[in-house]
mmCIF file of C-alpha atoms in Angstrom:
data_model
loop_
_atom_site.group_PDB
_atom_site.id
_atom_site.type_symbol
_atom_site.label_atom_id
_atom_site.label_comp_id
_atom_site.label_asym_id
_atom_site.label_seq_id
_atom_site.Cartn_x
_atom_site.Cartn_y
_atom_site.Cartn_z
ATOM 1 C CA UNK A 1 0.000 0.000 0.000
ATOM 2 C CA UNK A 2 1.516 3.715 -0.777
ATOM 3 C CA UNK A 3 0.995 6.725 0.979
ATOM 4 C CA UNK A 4 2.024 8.793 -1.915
ATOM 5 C CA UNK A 5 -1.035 11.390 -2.327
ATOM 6 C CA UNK A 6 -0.385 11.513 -6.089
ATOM 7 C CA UNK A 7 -1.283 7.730 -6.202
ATOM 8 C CA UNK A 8 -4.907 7.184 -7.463
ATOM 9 C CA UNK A 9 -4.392 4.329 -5.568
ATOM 10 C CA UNK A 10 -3.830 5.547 -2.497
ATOM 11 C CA UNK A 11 -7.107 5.375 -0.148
ATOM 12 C CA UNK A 12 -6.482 8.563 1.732
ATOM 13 C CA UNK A 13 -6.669 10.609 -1.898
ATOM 14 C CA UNK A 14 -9.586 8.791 -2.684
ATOM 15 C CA UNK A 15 -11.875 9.493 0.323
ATOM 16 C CA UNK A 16 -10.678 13.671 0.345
ATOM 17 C CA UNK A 17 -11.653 14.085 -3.703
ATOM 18 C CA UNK A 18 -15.694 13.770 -2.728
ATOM 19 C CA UNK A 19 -15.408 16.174 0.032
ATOM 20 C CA UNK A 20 -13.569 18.905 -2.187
ATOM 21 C CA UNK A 21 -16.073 18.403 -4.649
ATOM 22 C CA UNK A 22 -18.506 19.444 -2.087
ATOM 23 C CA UNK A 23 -16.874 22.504 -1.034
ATOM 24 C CA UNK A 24 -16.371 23.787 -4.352
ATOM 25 C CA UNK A 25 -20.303 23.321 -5.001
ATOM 26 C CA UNK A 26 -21.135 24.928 -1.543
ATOM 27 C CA UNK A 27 -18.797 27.604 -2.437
ATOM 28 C CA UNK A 28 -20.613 28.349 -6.135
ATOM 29 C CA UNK A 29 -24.202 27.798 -4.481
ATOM 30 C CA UNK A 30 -23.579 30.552 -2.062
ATOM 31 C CA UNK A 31 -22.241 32.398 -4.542
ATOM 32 C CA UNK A 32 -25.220 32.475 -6.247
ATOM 33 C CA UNK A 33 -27.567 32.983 -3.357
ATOM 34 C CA UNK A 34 -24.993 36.164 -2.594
ATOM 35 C CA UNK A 35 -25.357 37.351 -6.127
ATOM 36 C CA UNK A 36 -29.496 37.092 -6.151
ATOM 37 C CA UNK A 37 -29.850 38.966 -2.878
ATOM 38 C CA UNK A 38 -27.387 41.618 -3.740
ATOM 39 C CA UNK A 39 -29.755 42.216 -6.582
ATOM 40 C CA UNK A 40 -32.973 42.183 -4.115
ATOM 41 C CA UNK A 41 -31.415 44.400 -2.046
ATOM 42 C CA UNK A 42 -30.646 46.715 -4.591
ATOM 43 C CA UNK A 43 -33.902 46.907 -6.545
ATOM 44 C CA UNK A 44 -36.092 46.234 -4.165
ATOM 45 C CA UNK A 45 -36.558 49.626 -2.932
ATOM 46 C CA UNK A 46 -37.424 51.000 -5.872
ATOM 47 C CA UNK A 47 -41.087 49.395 -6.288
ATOM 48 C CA UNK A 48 -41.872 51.133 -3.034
ATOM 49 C CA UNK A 49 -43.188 54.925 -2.818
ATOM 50 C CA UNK A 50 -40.773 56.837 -0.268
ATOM 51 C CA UNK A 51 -42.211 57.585 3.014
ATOM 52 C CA UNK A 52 -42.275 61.387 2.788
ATOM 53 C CA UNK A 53 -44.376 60.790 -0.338
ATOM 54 C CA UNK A 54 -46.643 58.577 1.818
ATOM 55 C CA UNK A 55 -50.262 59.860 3.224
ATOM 56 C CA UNK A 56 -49.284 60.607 6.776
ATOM 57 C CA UNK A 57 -52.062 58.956 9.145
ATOM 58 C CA UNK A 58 -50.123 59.342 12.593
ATOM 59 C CA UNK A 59 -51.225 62.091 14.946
ATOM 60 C CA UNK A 60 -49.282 63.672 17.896
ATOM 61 C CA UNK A 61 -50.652 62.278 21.260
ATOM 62 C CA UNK A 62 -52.761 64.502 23.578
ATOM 63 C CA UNK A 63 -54.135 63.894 27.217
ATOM 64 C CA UNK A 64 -51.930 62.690 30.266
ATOM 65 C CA UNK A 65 -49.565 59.584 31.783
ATOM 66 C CA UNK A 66 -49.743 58.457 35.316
ATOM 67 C CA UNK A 67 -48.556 55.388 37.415
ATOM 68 C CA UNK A 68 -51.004 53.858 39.263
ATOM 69 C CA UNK A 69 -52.147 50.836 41.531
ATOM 70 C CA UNK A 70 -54.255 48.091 40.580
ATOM 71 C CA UNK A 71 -57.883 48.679 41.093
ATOM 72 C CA UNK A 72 -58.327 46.165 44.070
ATOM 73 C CA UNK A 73 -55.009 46.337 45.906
ATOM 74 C CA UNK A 74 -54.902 47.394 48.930
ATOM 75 C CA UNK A 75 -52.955 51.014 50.251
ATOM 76 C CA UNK A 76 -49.790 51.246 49.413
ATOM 77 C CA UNK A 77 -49.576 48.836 47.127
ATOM 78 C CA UNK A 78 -46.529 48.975 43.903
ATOM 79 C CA UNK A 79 -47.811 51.623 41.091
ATOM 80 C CA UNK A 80 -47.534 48.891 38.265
ATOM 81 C CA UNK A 81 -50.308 49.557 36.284
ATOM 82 C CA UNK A 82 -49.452 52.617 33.258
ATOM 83 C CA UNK A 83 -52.080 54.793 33.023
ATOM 84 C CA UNK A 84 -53.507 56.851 29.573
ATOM 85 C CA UNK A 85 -55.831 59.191 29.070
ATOM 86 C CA UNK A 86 -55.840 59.697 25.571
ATOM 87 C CA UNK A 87 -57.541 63.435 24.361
ATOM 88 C CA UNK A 88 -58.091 64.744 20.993
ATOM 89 C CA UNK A 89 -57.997 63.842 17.908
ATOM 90 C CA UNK A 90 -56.687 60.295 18.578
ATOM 91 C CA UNK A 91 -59.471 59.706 21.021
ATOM 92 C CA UNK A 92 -61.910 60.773 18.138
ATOM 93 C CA UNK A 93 -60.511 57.938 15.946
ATOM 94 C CA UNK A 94 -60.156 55.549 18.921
ATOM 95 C CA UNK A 95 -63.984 56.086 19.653
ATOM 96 C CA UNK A 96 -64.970 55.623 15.960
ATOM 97 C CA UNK A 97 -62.773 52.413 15.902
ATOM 98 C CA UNK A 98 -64.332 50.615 18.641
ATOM 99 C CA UNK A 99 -66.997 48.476 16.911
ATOM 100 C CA UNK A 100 -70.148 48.635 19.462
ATOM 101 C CA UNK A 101 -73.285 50.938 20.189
ATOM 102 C CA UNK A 102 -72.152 53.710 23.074
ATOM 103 C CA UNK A 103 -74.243 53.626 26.181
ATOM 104 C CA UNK A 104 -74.877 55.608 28.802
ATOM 105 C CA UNK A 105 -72.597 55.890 30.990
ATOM 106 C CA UNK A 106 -74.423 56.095 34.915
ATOM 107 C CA UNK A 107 -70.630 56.884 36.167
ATOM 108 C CA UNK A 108 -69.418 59.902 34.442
ATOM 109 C CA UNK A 109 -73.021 60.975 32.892
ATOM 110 C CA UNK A 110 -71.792 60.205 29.125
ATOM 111 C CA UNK A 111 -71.938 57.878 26.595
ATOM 112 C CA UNK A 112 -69.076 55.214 26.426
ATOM 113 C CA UNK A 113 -67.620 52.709 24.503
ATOM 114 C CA UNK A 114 -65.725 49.815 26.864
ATOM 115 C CA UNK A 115 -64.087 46.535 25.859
ATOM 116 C CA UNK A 116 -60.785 44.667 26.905
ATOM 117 C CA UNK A 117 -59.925 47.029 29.326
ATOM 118 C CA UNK A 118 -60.430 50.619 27.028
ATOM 119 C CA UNK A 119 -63.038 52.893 27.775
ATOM 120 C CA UNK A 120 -63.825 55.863 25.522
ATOM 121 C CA UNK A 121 -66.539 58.517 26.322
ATOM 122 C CA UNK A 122 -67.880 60.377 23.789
ATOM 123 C CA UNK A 123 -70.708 63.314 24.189
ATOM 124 C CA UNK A 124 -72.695 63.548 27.446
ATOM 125 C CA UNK A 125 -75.913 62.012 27.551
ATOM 126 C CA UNK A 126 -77.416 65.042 28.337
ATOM 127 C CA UNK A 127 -76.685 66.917 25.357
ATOM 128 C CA UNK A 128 -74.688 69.759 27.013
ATOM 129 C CA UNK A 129 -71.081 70.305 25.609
ATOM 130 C CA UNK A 130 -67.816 68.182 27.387
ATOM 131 C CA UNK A 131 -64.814 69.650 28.027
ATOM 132 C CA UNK A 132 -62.808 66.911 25.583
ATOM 133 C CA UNK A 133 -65.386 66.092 23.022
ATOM 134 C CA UNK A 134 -63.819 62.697 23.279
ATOM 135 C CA UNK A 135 -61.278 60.816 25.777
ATOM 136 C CA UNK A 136 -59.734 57.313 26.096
ATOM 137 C CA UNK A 137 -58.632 55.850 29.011
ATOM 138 C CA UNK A 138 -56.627 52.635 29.177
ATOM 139 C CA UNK A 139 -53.590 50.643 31.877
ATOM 140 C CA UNK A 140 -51.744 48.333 31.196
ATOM 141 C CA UNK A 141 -50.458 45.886 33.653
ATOM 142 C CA UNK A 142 -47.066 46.239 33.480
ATOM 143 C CA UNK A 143 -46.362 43.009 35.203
ATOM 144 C CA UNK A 144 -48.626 40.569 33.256
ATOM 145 C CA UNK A 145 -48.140 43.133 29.862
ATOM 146 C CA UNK A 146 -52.206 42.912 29.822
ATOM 147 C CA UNK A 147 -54.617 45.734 29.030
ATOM 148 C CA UNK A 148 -56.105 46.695 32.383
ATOM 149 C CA UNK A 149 -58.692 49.499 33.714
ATOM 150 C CA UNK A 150 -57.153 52.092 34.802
ATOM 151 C CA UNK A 151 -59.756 53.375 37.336
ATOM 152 C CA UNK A 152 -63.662 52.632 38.341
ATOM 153 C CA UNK A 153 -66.962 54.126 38.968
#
């Protein structure tokens, strides 16, 4: 038996020639993959319109922020729970978002819209004006990241 590497006989030159083969196929393959995203990445931005050309649909926030405790804890108790009270224009949209009938609100004397932990009031069921034509209120449990509310009758 000869250990010459140049012999096709040799058994250690015959088991390496399969494994080069490989790497020279891996090498072209990502080659090719390399090649094809270059050319996604460079014209695939132009099918898209540029974001100042965009419609702009965000709106700056108005209303307040607070820290608060959960509803039933007792005094004292860790502020965990993030308070919103959203005002404005953004509560306008929130209020026409939320898919159900208002009703009247025996708390706060308005009408409301509630669900998962939102409330939104809208005019006052009286017909006399509100200070915020429309506000939002929602916590979220900063613990269990869950929407939460914020504060009660």
């Amino acid at each position: 038996m000869s250990l010459d590497p140049n012999d096709s006989q040799t058994p250690v030159s015959n088991r390496m020639e399969p494994v080069m083969n490989v790497g020279k196929q891996c090498a072209l393959y990502l080659g090719v993959v390399a090649a094809l995203a270059g050319g996604v990445a460079f014209f695939g931005p132009f099918d898209h319109v540029p974001a100042v050309a965009q419609e702009q649909t965000s709106l700056p926030l108005e209303g307040e922020f607070d820290m608060a405790a959960p509803l039933d804890a007792a005094e004292g108790a860790p502020k965990d729970i993030a308070v919103f009270y959203v005002t404005g224009k953004a509560a306008e949209k929130m209020w026409a978002a939320f898919p159900m009938e208002p009703v009247q609100d025996e708390c706060v004397g308005r009408f409301s819209k509630y669900g998962n932990g939102i409330v939104c009031y809208g005019a006052n069921g009286d017909g006399s004006p509100t200070e915020e034509p429309y506000e939002c209120s929602f916590g979220i449990d900063m613990k269990n990241q869950t929407l939460t509310l914020p504060h009660d009758c």
